[in-house]
Structures are given as structure tokens and as C-alpha cells.
Coordinates of C-alpha atoms and ligand atoms in Angstrom, one line a residue:
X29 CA -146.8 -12.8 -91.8
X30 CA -146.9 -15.2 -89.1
X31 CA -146.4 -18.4 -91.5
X32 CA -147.0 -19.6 -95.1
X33 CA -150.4 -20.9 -96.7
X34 CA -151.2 -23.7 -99.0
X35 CA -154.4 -23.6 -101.4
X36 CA -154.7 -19.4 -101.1
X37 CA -156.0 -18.9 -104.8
X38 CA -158.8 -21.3 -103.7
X39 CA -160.1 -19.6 -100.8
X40 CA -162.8 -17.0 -101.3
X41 CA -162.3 -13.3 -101.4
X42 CA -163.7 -13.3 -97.8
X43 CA -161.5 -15.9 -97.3
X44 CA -158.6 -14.2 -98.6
X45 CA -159.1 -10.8 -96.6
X46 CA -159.6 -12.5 -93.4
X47 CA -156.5 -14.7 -94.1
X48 CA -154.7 -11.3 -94.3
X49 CA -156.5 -9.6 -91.9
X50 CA -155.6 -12.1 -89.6
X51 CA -152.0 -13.2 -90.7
X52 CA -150.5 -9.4 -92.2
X53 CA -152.3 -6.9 -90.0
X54 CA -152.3 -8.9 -86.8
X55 CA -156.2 -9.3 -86.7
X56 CA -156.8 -5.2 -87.5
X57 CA -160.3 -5.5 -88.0
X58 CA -160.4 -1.8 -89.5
X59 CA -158.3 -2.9 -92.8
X60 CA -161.4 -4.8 -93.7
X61 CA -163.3 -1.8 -93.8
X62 CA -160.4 -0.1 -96.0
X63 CA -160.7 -2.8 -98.5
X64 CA -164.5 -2.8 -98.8
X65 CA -165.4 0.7 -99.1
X66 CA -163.1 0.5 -102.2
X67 CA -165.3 -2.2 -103.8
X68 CA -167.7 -1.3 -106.4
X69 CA -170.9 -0.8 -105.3
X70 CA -172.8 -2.6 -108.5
X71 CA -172.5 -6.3 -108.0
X72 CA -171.5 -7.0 -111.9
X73 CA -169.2 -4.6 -112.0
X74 CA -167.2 -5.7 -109.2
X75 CA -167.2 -9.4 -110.2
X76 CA -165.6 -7.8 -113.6
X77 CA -163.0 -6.1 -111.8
X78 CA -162.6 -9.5 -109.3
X79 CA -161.7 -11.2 -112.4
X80 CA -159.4 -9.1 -114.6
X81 CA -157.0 -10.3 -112.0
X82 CA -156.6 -13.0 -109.6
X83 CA -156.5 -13.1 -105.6
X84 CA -158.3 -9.9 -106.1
X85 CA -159.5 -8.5 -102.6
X86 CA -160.5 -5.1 -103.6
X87 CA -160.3 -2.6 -106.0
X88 CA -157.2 0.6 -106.6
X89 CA -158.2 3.7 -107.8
X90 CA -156.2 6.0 -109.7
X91 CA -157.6 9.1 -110.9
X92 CA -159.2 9.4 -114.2
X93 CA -158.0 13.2 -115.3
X94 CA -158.7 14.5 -119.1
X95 CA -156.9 17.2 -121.1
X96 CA -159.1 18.7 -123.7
X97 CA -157.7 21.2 -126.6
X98 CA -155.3 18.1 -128.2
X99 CA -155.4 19.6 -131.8
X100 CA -153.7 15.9 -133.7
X101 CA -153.8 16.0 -137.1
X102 CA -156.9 18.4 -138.1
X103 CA -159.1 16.7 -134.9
X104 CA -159.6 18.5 -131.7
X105 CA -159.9 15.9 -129.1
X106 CA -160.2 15.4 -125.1
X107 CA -157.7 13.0 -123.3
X108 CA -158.4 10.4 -120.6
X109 CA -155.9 10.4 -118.1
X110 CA -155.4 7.4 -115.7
X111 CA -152.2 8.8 -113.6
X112 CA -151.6 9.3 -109.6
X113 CA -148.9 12.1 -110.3
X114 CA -150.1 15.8 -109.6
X115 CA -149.5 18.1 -112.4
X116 CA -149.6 16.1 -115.3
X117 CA -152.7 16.5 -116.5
X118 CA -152.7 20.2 -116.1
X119 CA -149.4 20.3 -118.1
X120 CA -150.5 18.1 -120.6
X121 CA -153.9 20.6 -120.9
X122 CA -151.4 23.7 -121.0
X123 CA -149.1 22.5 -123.7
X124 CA -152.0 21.5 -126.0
X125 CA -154.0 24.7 -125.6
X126 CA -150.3 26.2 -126.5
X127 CA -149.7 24.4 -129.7
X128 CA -153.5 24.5 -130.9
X129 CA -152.9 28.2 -131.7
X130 CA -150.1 27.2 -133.4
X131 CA -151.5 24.1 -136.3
X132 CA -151.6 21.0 -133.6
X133 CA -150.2 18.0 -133.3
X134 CA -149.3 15.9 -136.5
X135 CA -148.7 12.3 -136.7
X136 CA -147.1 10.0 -138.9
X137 CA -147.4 6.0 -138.4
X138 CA -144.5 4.5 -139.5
X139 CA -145.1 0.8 -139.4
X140 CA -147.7 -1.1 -137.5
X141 CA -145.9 -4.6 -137.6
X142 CA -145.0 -6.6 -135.0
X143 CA -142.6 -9.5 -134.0
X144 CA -142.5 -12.9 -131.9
X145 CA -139.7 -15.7 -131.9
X146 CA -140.2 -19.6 -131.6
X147 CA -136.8 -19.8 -129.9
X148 CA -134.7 -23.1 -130.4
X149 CA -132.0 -25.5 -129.8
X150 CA -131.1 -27.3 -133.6
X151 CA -127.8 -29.7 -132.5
X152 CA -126.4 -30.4 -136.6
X153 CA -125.6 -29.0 -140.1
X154 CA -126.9 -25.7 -140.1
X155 CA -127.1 -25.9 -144.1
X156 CA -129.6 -28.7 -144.0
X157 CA -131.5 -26.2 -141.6
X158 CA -131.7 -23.8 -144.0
X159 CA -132.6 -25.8 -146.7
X160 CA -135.2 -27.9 -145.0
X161 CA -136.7 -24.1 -143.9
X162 CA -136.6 -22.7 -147.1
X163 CA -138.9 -25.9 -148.5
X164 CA -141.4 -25.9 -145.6
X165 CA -141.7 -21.9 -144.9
X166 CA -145.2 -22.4 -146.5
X167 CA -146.3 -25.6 -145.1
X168 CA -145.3 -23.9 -141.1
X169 CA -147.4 -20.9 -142.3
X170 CA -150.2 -22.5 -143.7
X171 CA -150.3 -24.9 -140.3
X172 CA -151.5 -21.7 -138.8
X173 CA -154.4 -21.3 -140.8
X174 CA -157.2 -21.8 -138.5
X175 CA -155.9 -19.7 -136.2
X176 CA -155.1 -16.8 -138.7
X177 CA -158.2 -16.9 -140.8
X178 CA -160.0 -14.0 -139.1
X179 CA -157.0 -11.6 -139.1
X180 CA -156.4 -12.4 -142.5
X181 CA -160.0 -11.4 -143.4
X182 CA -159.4 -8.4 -141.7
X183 CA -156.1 -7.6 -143.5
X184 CA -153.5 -8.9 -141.3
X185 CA -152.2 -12.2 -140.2
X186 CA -148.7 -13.5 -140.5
X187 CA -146.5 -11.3 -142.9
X188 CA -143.6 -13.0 -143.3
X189 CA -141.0 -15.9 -141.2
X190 CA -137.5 -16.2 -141.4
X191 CA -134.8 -18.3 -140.0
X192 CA -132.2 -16.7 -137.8
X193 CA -128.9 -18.2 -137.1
X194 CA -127.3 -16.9 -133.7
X195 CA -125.1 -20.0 -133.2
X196 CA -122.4 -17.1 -133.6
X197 CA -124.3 -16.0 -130.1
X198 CA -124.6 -19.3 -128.6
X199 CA -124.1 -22.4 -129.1
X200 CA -126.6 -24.6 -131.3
X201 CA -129.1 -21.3 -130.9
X202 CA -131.5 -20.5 -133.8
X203 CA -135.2 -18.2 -134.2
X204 CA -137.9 -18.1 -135.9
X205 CA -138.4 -14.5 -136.5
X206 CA -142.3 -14.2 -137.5
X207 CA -144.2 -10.9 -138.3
X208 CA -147.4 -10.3 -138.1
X209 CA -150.1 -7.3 -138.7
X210 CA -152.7 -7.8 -136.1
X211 CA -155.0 -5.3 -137.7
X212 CA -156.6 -2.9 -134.2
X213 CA -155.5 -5.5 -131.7
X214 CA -152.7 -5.5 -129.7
X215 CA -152.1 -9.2 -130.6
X216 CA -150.0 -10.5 -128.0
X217 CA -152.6 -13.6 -127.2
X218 CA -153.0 -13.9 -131.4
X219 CA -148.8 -13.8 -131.6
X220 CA -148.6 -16.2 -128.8
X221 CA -150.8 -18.8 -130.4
X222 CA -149.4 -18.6 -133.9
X223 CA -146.2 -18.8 -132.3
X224 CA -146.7 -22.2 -130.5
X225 CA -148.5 -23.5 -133.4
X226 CA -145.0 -22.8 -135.4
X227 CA -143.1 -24.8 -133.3
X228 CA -145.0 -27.9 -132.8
X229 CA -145.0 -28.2 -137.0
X230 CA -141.8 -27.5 -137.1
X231 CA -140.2 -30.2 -134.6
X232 CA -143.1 -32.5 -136.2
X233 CA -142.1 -31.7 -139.7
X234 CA -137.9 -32.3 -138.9
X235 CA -139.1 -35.3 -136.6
X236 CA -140.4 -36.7 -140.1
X237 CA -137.9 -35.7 -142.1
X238 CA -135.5 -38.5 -143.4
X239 CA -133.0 -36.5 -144.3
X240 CA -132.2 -35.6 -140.8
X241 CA -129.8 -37.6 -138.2
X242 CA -131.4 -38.7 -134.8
X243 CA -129.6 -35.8 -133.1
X244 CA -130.3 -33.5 -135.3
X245 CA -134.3 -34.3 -134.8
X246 CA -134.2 -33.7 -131.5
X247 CA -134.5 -29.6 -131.5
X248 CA -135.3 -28.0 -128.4
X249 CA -137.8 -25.7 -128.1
X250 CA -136.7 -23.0 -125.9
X251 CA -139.6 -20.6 -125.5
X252 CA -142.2 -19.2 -128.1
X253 CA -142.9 -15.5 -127.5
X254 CA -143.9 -12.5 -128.9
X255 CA -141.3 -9.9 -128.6
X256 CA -142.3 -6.2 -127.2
X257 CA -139.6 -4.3 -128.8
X258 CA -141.1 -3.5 -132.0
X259 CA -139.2 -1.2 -133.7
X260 CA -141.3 -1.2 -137.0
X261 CA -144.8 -0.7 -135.2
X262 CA -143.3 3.0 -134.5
X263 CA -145.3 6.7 -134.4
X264 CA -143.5 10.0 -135.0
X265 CA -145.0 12.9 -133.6
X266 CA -144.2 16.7 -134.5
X267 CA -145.1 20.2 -133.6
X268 CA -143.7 23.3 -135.4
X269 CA -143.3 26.3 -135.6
X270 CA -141.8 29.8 -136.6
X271 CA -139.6 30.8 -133.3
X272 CA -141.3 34.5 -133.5
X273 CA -144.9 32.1 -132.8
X274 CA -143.1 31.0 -129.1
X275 CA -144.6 32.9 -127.2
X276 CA -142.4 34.6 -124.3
X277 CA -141.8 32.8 -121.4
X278 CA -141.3 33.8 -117.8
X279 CA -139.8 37.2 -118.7
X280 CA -137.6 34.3 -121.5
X281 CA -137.8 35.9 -125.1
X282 CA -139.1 33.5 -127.8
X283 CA -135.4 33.0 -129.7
X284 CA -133.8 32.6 -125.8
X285 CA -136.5 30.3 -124.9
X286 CA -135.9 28.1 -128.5
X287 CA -132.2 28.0 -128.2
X288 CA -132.6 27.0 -124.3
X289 CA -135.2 24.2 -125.1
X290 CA -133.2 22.8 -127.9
X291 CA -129.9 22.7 -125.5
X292 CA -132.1 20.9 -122.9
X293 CA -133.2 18.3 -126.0
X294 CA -129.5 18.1 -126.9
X295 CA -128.5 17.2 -123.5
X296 CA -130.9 14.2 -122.8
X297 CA -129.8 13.3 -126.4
X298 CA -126.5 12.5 -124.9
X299 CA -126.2 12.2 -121.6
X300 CA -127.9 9.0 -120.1
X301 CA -128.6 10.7 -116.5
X302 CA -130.5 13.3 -118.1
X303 CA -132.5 11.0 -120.7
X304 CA -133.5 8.8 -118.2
X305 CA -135.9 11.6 -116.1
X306 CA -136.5 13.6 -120.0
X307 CA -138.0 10.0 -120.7
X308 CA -139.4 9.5 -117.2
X309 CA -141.9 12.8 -118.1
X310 CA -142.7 11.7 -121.5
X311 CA -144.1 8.0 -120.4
X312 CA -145.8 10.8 -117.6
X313 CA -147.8 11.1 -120.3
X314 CA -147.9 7.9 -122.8
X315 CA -148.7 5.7 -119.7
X316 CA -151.7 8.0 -118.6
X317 CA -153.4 7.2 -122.1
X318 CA -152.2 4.0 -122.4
X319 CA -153.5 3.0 -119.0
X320 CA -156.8 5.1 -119.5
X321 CA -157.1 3.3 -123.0
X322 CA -156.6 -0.2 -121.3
X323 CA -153.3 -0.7 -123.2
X324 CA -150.3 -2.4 -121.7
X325 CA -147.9 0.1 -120.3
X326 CA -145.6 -2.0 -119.2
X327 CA -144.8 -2.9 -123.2
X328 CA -145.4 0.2 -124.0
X329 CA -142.4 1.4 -122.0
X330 CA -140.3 -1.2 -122.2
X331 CA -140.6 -0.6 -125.9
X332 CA -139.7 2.8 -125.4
X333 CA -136.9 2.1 -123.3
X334 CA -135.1 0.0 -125.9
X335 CA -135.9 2.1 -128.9
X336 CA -134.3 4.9 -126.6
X337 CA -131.0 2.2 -126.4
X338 CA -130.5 1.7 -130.1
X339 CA -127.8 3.3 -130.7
X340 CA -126.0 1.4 -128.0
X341 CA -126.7 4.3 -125.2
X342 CA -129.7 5.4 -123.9
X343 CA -131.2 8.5 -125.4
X344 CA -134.4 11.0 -125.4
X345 CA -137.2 9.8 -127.4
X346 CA -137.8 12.9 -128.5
X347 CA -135.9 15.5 -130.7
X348 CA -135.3 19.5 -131.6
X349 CA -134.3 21.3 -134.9
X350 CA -134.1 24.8 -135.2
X351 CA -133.8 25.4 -138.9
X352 CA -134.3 28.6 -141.2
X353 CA -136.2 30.4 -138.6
X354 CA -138.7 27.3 -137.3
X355 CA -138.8 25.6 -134.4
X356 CA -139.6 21.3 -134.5
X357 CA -139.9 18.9 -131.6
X358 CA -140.8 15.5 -132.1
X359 CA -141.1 12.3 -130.8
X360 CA -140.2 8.9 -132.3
X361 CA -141.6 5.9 -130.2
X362 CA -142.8 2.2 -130.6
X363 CA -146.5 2.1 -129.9
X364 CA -148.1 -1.3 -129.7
X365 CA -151.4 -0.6 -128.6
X366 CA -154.7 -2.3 -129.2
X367 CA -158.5 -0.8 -129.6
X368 CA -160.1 -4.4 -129.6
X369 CA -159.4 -7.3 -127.2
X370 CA -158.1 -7.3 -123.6
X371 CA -159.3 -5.0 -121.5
X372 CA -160.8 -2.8 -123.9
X373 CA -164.3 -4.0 -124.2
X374 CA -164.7 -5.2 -120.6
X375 CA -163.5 -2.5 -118.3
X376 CA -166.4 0.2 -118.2
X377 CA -164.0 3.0 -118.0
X378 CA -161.8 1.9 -120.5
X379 CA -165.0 1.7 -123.2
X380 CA -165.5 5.7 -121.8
X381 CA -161.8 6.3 -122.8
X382 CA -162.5 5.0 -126.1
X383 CA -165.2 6.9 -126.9
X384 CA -164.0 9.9 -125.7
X385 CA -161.1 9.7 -128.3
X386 CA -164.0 8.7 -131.1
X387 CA -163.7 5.0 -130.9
X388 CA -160.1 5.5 -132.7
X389 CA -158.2 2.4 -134.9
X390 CA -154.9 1.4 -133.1
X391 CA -153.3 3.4 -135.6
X392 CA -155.2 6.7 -134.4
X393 CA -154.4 5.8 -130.6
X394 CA -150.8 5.3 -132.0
X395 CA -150.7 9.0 -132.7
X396 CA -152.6 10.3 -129.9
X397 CA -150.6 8.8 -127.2
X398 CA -147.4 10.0 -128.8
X399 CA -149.3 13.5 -129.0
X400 CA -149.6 12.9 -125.5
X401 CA -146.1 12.0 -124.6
X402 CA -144.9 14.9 -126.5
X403 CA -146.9 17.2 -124.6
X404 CA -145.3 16.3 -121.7
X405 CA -142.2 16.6 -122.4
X406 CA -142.8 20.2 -123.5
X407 CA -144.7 21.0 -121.0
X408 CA -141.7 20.0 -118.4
X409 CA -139.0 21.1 -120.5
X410 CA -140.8 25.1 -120.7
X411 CA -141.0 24.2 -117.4
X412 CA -137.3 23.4 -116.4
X413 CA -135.6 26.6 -119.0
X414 CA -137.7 29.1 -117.5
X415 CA -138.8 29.2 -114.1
X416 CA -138.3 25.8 -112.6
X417 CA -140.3 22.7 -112.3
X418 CA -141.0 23.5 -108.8
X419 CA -143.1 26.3 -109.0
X420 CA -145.9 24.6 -111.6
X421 CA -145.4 21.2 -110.0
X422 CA -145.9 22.0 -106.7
X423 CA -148.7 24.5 -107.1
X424 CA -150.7 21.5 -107.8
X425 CA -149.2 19.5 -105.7
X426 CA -150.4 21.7 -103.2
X427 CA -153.3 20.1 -102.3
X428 CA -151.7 16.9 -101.3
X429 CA -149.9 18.1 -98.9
X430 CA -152.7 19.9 -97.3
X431 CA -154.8 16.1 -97.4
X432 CA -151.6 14.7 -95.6
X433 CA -152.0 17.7 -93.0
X434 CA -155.8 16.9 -92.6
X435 CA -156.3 20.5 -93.4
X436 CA -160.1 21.0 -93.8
X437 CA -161.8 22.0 -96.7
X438 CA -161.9 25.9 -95.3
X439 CA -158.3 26.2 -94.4
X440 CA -157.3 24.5 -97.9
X441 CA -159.2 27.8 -99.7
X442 CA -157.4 29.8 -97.6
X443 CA -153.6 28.2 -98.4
X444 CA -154.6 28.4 -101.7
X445 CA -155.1 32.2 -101.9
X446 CA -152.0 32.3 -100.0
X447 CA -149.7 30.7 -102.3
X448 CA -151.0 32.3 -105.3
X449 CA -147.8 34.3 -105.5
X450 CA -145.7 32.1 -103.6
X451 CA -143.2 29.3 -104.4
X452 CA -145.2 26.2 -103.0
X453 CA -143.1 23.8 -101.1
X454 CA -143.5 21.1 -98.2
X455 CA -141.6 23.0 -95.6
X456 CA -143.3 26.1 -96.4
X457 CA -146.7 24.5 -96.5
X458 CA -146.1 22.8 -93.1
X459 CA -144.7 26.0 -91.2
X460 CA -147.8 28.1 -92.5
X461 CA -150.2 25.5 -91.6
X462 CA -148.8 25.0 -88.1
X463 CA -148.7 29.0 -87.7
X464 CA -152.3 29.1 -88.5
X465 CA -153.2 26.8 -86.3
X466 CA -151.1 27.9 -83.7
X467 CA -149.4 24.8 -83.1
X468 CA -145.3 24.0 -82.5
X469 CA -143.5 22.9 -86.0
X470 CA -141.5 20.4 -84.1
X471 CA -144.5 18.4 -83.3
X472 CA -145.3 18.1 -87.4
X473 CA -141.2 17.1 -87.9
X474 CA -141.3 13.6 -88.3
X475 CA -138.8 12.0 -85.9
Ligands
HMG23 P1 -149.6 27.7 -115.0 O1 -149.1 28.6 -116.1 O2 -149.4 28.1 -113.6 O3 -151.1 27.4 -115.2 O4 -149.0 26.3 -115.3 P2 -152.3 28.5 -115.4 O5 -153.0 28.5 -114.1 O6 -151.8 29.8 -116.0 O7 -153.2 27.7 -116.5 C1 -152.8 27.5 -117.8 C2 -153.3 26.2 -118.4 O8 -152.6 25.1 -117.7 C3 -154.8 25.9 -118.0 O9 -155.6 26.5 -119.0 C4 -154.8 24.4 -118.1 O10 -154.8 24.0 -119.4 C5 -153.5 24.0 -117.4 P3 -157.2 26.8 -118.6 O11 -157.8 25.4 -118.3 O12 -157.2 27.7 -117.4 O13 -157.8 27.4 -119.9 N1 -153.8 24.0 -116.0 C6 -154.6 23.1 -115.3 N2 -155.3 22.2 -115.8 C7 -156.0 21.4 -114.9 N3 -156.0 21.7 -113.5 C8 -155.2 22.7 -113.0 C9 -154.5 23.4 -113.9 N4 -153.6 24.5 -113.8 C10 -153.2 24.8 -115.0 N5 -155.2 22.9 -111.7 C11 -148.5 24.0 -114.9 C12 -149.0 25.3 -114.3 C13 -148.4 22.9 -113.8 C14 -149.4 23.5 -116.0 C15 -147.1 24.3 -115.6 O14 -146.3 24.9 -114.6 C16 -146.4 23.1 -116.1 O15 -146.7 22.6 -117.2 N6 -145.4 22.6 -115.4 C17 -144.8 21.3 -115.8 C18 -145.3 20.2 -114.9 C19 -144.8 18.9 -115.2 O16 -144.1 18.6 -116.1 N7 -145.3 17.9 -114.4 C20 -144.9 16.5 -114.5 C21 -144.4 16.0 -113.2 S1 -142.8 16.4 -112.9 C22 -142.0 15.1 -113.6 O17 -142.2 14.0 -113.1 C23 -141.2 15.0 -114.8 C24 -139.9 15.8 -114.9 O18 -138.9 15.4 -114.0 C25 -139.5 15.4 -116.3 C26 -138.3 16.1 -116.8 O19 -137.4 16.4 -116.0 O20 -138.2 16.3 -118.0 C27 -140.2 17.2 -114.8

């Protein structure tokens, strides 16, 4: 970049690209064509996607994949799948056609409540705190009314507040701690708005209070947030069953194959290295759905992440038992994720996604993305104690490399009848593909 600009936002999106065209790619008029044959080619629908975002000069595509034969809870259905990693989706497909024959998916939705914090500086007796709390919890609810009355009707709204003393944190520190039930919304913009509504009626309502000193009516309010750890909006899901029902594996007999899996379980249970890639392939598949479904995965997994840290080290989300002959896996996860608001009736393949899954309530998509994220993780770890992730991963990763050789579409038929029977990897791909077409396999080594 050759130097800064002032006033970019309020160029136009022509504006913008020829700003970068010009001052990024040194005047490459080429990248201009990159970015517009990614733009959509129906007007509206490009001025959607122009707006989701801002400074928007184009469009990114990832992949939109599905993985039928999810058997969750009695219901057979089809996944979306928004993901740019090969192999995912087709071990996603291969664990649920597995555990179909074998009763499905089942789900359990633990809580669906979620949390925000009007954080705050209070400089005085902390008793008077309390007791001025205590006599105007109602009144700071009830200021919230007007924003709360349509959750309410539908059966959620704000479920309880409390004051938190963390002085013994730092210094003068207290929270609201609020709860809420935002019904099939996420609720984050709902949480938000409560949340800032709490603290202006609270430094109003201790601004007018007598009984305070002038220092002590002059809180600070810090921030006033929803929190994305929410460790009582939480899904469990579970497959099971008798170790005989495993089928074998790789030339790995069913009770070898249980005992190995469960070891592999164990070990990301307690070893941090190991639960941070066993977690890595279980949001392989949360964040598909969740981006497919027009959730936040960023929440999602960040979530995750903490829930993973609870007991003060970082741990698999999911879990084995092999008890009286049956085998269990399951995963235990937060899951706030919405079916109304935010992207989820605006972005047209995100109302496909929906309606693929049945138009489900959040508490549905709860379960089917931990379905999801389970899957994955089973699908890896059959993987890993038997032959390898290698040999599944890079069979479909297969094809990418070919793309990156500008193989065409003939020779790509042929490599794939080649490595039918053969362990796919780059190097092996590369010499092949330079002995077909008789060229020196120096020239492909990049420098
Ligand atoms: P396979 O046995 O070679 O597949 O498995 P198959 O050709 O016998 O087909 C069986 C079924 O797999 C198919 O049934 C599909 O459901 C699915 P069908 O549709 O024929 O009735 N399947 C496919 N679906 C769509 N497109 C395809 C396709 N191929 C098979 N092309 C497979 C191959 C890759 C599925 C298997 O080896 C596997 O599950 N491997 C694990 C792959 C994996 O976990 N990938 C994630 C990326 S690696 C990673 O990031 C995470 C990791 O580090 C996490 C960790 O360490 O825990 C591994």
C-alpha cells in the first residue's frame, strides 16, 4: 500500500476496488476481473450480500456440501455444510450412515439460557449496594418492559438479575449478572439492549437515591455485554451401542477397535495437545452447520472452547464409556444458536439450510449441530485407530491437488483410478503427474 486513505467507507464499491486496484495490486487491472466474476449475478441479491457487511467489494464462496442419513432423535435428516476443508463432509456422511443402522443420534437439551453483564465501577459501602439492589431488582426489570414485551409473549424475556460482588477481583468491581430466554433467537442484539437499558436505570435510580454519598453516585459503567460462554444453554449428544454392533474396522476387530477409540477419547480428556486438534475436528463439523445455518461460529466456538476449560485445563468436548458390554460416545457443548433474526431470514442460502433441516426451533438446531460435531469426531477418530487419517483425508483431497497442478479434467479421471488402491499424498501425486506428462520433477519443486 503506497499510503493511507481518509473517507474509504464512503467511496463506492467501484470506488473501493479501484482504490485497491490501484494502491494494493500496483494498478493490476486483472484483480478487477477476479473480484467481479465472483459477484452475484442477480442485482438484489448482490446488494444483500453488499450489505451484510461493510466495504464489501465482492463476494467469498465456500462450498455448500450436505450429508444425508443423520438419524437424530427418530428424524432422518440431510445436513448443509458450509466448509472449505476436503473430507469433512464425506466423513460426516460416513459416520451417520454408520450409526443409522445402529438407533441414531439422540439429543438432550440441557438448558437454553443465556447470560450478559452490565459491568461496573460502585466507589462505597458495598452493604448499601446490596440493599439498594435488593429494593429495586423489580423496578430495573420492569424499566425493560418495552423492550421485553415480545419475548415475553413468546415465553422468554429476562429470567432473573443478580448482583455480583468481585471487589475480591478488583478493586470497586461489581456485575449485573442478567439471564434471559430468548425463545428461537440467538439474542445477542435483544441481550445487548436490555443490558444498556439496565444500566442507565440503575446509575439514574442511585443518582436519585438519598441515601447515597456523592462518591458513591458516581458508578462507572464499564461495559454492558452479553457474555458468549453460556454454560446453561448446553446440548448433549449420544450414540450407543453394543461393542459386538462395531462393525470391524480395517482388519481392527469390534472389542480392539472400542477399547482403541476409548484410549484415543481418554487421551484428549487429558492431555491439552491432543484436545486441542480432537476439538479442532469436532467444530470441523459444528462450524459447517452453524455457518450453513447462519449462526455465529465464532460464539459458537469460543463457547466451546471455554466449556472445554472448565475444569481449569483444556479438555475434549466429547466423552467414551464402555460399560456392561455397550459402547457410548458423546458430546457435551454450549450451543447458542438462533433460527430467527440475523442472517437467517435474509441470506437465500441460509433460508435453504433451514428448510432443509425442516424449519427446526433453536432447540432442534441445538441438537443437530452437536449430532454433527459428534460425527466428526468419530469419523476422525475411526479414522486415526485404524488406518490413519491420511489415507481417507487425502483420497479426497485428491482432487485439490490435481486443480493446483492444472491437471485437466481427463488426466484427473485417470489419477483417480490410479490411486484407488494407493495411499494419496502430495509428493506422490506430483511425481505421477510429472511422469505422465513427461516433464522433470525439479521443475514442479518449488524453490
Ligand atoms: P471410505 O471408507 O474410503 O469411503 O472413507 P467409501 O468410499 O467407502 O464411502 C463410504 C461413505 O463415506 C459414503 O457412503 C459416504 O457417506 C462417505 P455412500 O455415499 O457411498 O453411500 N463418502 C463420501 N461422501 C461424499 N463424497 C465423497 C465420499 N467418499 C466417502 N467423495 C472417508 C473415506 C474420508 C469418509 C473416511 O476415511 C473418513 O471418515 N476419514 C476421516 C476424515 C476426517 O476426519 N476429515 C476431517 C479433516 S482432518 C482434520 O482436520 C481433523 C483431525 O485432525 C481431527 C483429529 O485429529 O481428531 C483428523
Amino acid at each position: 500500500m503506497k499510503s493511507p486513505i481518509k473517507g474509504f467507507s464512503k467511496l463506492t464499491q467501484q470506488g473501493k476496488i479501484e482504490w485497491l486496484v490501484n494502491e494494493v495490486f500496483d494498478g493490476d487491472q486483472s484483480v478487477i476481473n477476479t473480484l467481479k466474476s465472483y459477484l452475484h449475478q442477480d442485482e438484489k441479491v448482490q446488494k444483500l450480500h453488499n450489505e451484510f457487511i461493510e466495504n464489501t467489494i465482492t463476494n467469498y464462496y465456500l462450498p455448500l456440501g450436505v450429508a444425508p442419513n443423520f438419524l437424530i432423535d427418530g428424524k432422518l435428516h440431510t445436513l448443509p455444510m458450509a466448509i472449505e476443508e476436503s473430507s469433512v463432509v464425506a466423513a460426516a456422511a460416513k459416520a451417520a450412515q454408520f450409526w443409522l443402522k445402529r438407533g441414531g443420534f439422540k439429543t438432550t437439551i440441557v438448558g437454553t439460557e443465556k447470560i450478559g453483564h452490565v459491568h461496573f465501577m460502585y466507589r462505597g459501602d458495598g452493604n448499601k449496594l446490596k440493599a439498594f439492589f435488593e429494593e429495586n431488582k423489580n423496578h430495573l426489570k420492569d424499566a425493560t418492559d418495552d423492550i421485553t414485551a415480545n419475548m415475553q409473549a413468546r415465553g422468554g424475556g429476562i429470567t432473573a438479575i443478580s448482583l455480583v460482588d468481585k471487589t475480591s477481583d478488583m478493586a470497586d468491581y461489581y456485575q449485573l449478572d442478567v439471564r434471559f430466554q430468548t425463545c428461537d433467537s440467538m439474542g445477542a442484539n435483544f441481550i445487548n439492549s436490555c443490558l444498556e437499558r439496565l444500566a442507565e436505570t440503575l446509575t439514574q435510580t442511585i443518582e436519585s437515591d438519598n441515601r447515597f454519598t456523592q462518591t458513591e453516585k458516581q458508578v462507572q459503567i464499564v461495559m454492558r455485554i452479553l457474555s458468549n460462554y453460556t454454560p446453561n444453554c448446553l446440548v448433549r449428544a449420544e450414540v450407543r451401542c453394543p461393542i459386538e454392533d462395531l462393525s470391524e474396522e480395517e482388519g481392527v476387530s469390534p472389542h480392539e477397535f472400542a477399547e482403541k477409540f476409548y484410549r484415543a477419547v481418554r487421551i484428549a480428556e487429558i492431555e491439552p495437545y491432543r484436545a486441542t486438534t480432537h476439538n479442532k475436528g469436532i467444530f470441523n463439523g459444528i462450524d459447517a452447520v452453524v455457518i450453513a445455518t447462519g449462526n455465529d461460529f465464532r460464539a459458537v466456538e469460543a463457547a466451546g472452547h471455554t466449556h472445554a476449560s472448565k475444569s481449569g485445563q483444556y479438555r475434549s468436548l466429547t466423552h467414551c464409556e464402555i460399560e456392561n458390554g455397550i459402547f457410548r460416545f458423546w458430546i457435551e457443548t454450549p450451543m447458542a444458536v438462533g433460527v430467527v433474526g440475523g442472517l437467517t431470514g435474509l441470506h437465500p442460502m441460509v433460508k435453504l439450510a433451514h428448510r432443509m433441516l425442516g424449519n427446526p426451533s433453536a432447540p432442534e438446531l441445538m441438537g443437530i449441530i452437536a449430532a454433527s460435531g459428534l460425527a466428526q469426531n468419530f469419523a476422525a477418530l475411526r479414522a486415526l485407530v485404524t488406518s490413519g487419517i491420511q489415507k481417507g483425508h487425502m483420497k479426497m483431497h485428491l482432487l485439490n491437488i490435481l486443480n493446483q497442478l492444472e491437471a485437466t479434467e481427463e488426466e484427473k479421471q485417470l489419477f483417480v483410478n490410479y490411486f484407488k488402491d494407493k495411499v494419496v499424498s502430495h509428493n506422490a501425486v506430483v511425481r505421477k503427474f510429472c511422469e505422465m506428462r513427461d516433464i522433470p520433477y525439479s521443475s514442479m519443486v518449488k524453490k
